[in-house]
XYZ file of N, CA and C in Angstrom:
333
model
N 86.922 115.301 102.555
C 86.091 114.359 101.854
C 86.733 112.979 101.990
N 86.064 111.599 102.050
C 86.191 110.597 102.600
C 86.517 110.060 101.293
N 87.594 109.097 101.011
C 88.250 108.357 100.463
C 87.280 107.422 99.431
N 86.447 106.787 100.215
C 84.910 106.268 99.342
C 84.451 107.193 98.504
N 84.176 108.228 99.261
C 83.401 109.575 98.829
C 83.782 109.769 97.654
N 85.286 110.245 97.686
C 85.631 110.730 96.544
C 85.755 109.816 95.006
N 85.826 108.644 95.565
C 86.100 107.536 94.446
C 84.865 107.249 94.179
N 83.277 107.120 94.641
C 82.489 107.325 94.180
C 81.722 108.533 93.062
N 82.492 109.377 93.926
C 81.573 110.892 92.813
C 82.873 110.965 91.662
N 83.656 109.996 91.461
C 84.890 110.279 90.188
C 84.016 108.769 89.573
N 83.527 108.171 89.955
C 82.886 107.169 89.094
C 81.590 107.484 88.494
N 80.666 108.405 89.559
C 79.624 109.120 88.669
C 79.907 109.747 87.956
N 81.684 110.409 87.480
C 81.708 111.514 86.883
C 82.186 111.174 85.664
N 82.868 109.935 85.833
C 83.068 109.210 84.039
C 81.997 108.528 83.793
N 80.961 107.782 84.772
C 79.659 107.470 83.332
C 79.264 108.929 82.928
N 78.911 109.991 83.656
C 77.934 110.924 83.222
C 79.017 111.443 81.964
N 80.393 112.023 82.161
C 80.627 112.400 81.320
C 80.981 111.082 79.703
N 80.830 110.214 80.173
C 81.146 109.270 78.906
C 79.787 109.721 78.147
N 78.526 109.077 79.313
C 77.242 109.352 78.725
C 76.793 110.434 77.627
N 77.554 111.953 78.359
C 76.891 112.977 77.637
C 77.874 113.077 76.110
N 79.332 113.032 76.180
C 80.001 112.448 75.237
C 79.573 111.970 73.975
N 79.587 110.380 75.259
C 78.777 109.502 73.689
C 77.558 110.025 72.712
N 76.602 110.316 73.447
C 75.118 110.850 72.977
C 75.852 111.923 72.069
N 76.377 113.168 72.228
C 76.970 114.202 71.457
C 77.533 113.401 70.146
N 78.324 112.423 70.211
C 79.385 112.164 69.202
C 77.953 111.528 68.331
N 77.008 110.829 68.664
C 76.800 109.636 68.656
C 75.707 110.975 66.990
N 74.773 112.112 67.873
C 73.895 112.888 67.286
C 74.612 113.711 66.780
N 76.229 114.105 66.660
C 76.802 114.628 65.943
C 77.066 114.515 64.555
N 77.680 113.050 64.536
C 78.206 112.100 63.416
C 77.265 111.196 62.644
N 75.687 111.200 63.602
C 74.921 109.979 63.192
C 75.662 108.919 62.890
N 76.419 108.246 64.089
C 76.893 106.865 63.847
C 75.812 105.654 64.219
N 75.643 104.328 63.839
C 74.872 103.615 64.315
C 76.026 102.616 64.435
N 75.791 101.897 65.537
C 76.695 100.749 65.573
C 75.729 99.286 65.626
N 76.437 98.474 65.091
C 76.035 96.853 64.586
C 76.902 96.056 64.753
N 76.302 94.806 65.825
C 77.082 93.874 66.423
C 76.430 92.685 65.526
N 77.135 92.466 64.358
C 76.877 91.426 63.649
C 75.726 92.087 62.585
N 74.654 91.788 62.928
C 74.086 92.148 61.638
C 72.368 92.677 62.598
N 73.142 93.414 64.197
C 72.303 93.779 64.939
C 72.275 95.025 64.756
N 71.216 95.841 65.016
C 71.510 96.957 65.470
C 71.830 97.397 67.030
N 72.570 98.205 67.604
C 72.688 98.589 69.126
C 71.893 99.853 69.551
N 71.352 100.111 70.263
C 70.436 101.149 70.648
C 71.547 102.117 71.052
N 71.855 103.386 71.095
C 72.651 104.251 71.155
C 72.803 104.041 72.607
N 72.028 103.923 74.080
C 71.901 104.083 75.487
C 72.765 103.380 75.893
N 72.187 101.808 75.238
C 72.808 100.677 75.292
C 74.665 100.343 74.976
N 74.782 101.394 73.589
C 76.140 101.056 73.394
C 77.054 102.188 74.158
N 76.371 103.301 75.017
C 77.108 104.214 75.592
C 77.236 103.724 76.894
N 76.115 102.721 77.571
C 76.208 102.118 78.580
C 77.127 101.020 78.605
N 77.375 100.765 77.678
C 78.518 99.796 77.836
C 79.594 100.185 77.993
N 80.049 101.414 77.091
C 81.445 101.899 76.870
C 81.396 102.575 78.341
N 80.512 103.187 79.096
C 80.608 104.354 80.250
C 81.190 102.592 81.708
N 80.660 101.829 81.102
C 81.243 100.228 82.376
C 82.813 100.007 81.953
N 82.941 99.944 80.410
C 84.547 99.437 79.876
C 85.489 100.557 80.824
N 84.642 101.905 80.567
C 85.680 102.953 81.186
C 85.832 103.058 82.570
N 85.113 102.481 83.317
C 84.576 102.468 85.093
C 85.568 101.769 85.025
N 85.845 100.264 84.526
C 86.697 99.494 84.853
C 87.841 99.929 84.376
N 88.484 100.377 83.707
C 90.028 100.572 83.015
C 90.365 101.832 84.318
N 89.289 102.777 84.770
C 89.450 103.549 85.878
C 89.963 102.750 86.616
N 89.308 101.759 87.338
C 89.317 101.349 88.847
C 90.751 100.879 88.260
N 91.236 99.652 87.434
C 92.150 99.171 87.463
C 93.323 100.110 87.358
N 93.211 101.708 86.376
C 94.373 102.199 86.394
C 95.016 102.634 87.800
N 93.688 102.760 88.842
C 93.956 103.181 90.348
C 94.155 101.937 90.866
N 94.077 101.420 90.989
C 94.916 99.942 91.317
C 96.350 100.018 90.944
N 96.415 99.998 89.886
C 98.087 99.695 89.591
C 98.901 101.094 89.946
N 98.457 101.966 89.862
C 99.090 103.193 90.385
C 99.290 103.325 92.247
N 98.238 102.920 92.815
C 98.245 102.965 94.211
C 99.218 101.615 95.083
N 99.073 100.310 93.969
C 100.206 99.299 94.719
C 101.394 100.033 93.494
N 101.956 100.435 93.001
C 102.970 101.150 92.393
C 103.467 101.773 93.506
N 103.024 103.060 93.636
C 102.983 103.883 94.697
C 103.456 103.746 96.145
N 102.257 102.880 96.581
C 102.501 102.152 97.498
C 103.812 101.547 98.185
N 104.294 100.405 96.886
C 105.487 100.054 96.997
C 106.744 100.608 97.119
N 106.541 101.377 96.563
C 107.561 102.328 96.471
C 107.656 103.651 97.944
N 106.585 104.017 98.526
C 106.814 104.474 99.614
C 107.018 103.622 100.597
N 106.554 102.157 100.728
C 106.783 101.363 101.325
C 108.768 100.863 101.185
N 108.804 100.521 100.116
C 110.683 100.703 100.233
C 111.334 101.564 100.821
N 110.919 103.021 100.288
C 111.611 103.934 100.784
C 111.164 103.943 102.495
N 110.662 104.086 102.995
C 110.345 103.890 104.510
C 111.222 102.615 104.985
N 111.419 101.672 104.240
C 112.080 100.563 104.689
C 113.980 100.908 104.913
N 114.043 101.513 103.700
C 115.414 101.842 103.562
C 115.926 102.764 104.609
N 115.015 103.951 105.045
C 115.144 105.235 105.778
C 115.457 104.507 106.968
N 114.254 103.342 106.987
C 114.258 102.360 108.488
C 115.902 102.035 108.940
N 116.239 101.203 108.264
C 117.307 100.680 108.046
C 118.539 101.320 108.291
N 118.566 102.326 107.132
C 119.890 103.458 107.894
C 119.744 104.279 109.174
N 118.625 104.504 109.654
C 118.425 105.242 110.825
C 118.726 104.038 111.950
N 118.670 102.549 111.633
C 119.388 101.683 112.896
C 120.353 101.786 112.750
N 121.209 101.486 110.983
C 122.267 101.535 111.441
C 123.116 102.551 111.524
N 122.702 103.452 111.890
C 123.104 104.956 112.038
C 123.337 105.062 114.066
N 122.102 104.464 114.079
C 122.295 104.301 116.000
C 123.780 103.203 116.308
N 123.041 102.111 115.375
C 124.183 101.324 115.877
C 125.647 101.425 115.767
N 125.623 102.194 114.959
C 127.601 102.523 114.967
C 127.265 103.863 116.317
N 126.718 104.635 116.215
C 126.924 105.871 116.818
C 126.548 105.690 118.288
N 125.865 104.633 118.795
C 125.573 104.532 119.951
C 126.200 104.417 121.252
N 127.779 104.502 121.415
C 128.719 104.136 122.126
C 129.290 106.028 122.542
N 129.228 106.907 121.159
C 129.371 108.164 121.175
C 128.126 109.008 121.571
N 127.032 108.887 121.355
C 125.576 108.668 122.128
C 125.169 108.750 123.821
N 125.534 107.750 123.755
C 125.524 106.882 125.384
C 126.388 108.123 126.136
N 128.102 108.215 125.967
C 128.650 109.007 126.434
C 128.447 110.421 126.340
N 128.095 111.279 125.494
C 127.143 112.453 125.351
C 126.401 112.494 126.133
N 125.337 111.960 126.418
C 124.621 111.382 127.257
C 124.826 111.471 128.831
N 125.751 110.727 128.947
C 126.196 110.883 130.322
C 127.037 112.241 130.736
N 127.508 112.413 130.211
C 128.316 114.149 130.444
C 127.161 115.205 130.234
N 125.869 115.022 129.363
C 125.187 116.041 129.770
C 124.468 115.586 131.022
N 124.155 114.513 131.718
C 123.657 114.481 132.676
C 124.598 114.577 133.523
N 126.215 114.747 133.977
C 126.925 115.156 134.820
C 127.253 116.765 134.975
N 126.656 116.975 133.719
C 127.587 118.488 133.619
C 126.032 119.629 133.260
N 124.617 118.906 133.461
C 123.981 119.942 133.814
C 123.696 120.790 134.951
N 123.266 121.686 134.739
C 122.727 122.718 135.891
C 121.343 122.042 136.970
N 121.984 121.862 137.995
C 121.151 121.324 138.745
C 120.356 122.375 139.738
N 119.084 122.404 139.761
C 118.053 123.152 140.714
C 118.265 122.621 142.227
N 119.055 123.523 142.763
C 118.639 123.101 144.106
C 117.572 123.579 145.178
N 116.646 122.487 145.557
C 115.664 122.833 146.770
C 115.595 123.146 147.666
N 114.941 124.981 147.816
C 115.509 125.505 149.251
C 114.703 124.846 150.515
């Protein structure tokens, strides 16, 4: 499943489940909510809360993925780093290895 894909059907899946939620709590408790001295239509105030939660989603995957990110990104940097300078001291003992297995292999000769 494709990367879009999946971050789309996890965004249908917190409005629907906020939606069915809210409506439950909403015909459970008979709450009415009032913005000032309004009333809010129940759809209306679950549609809002099901957007507050879309967004606190997207952003918590944001900060988790450059978190993340960074952090595999260091570590790849560091690994980088000791694996040169791992050549570079060792490369003189390398080189000569090197040459003794190419003096001292078994050579095919062509009849």
């Amino acid at each position: 499943m494709s990367f879009f894909k999946s971050f789309m059907l996890a965004i249908f899946a917190t409005l629907f489940l906020t939606y069915v939620l809210g409506i439950s709590f909403i015909e459970m408790f008979n709450v009415d909510l009032y913005v000032g001295e309004e009333l809010i239509e129940p759809i209306k105030a679950i549609s809002i809360s099901a957007i507050i939660m879309v967004i606190l989603v997207i952003l918590a995957f944001t900060i988790v993925m450059s978190v993340f990110g960074s952090l595999i990104f260091i570590g790849l940097m560091i690994f980088g780093a000791l694996a040169m300078v791992m050549i570079g001291v060792f490369w003189p003992v390398i080189f000569i290895a090197f040459v003794i297995w190419l003096l001292a292999r078994d050579k095919k000769q062509i009849a």
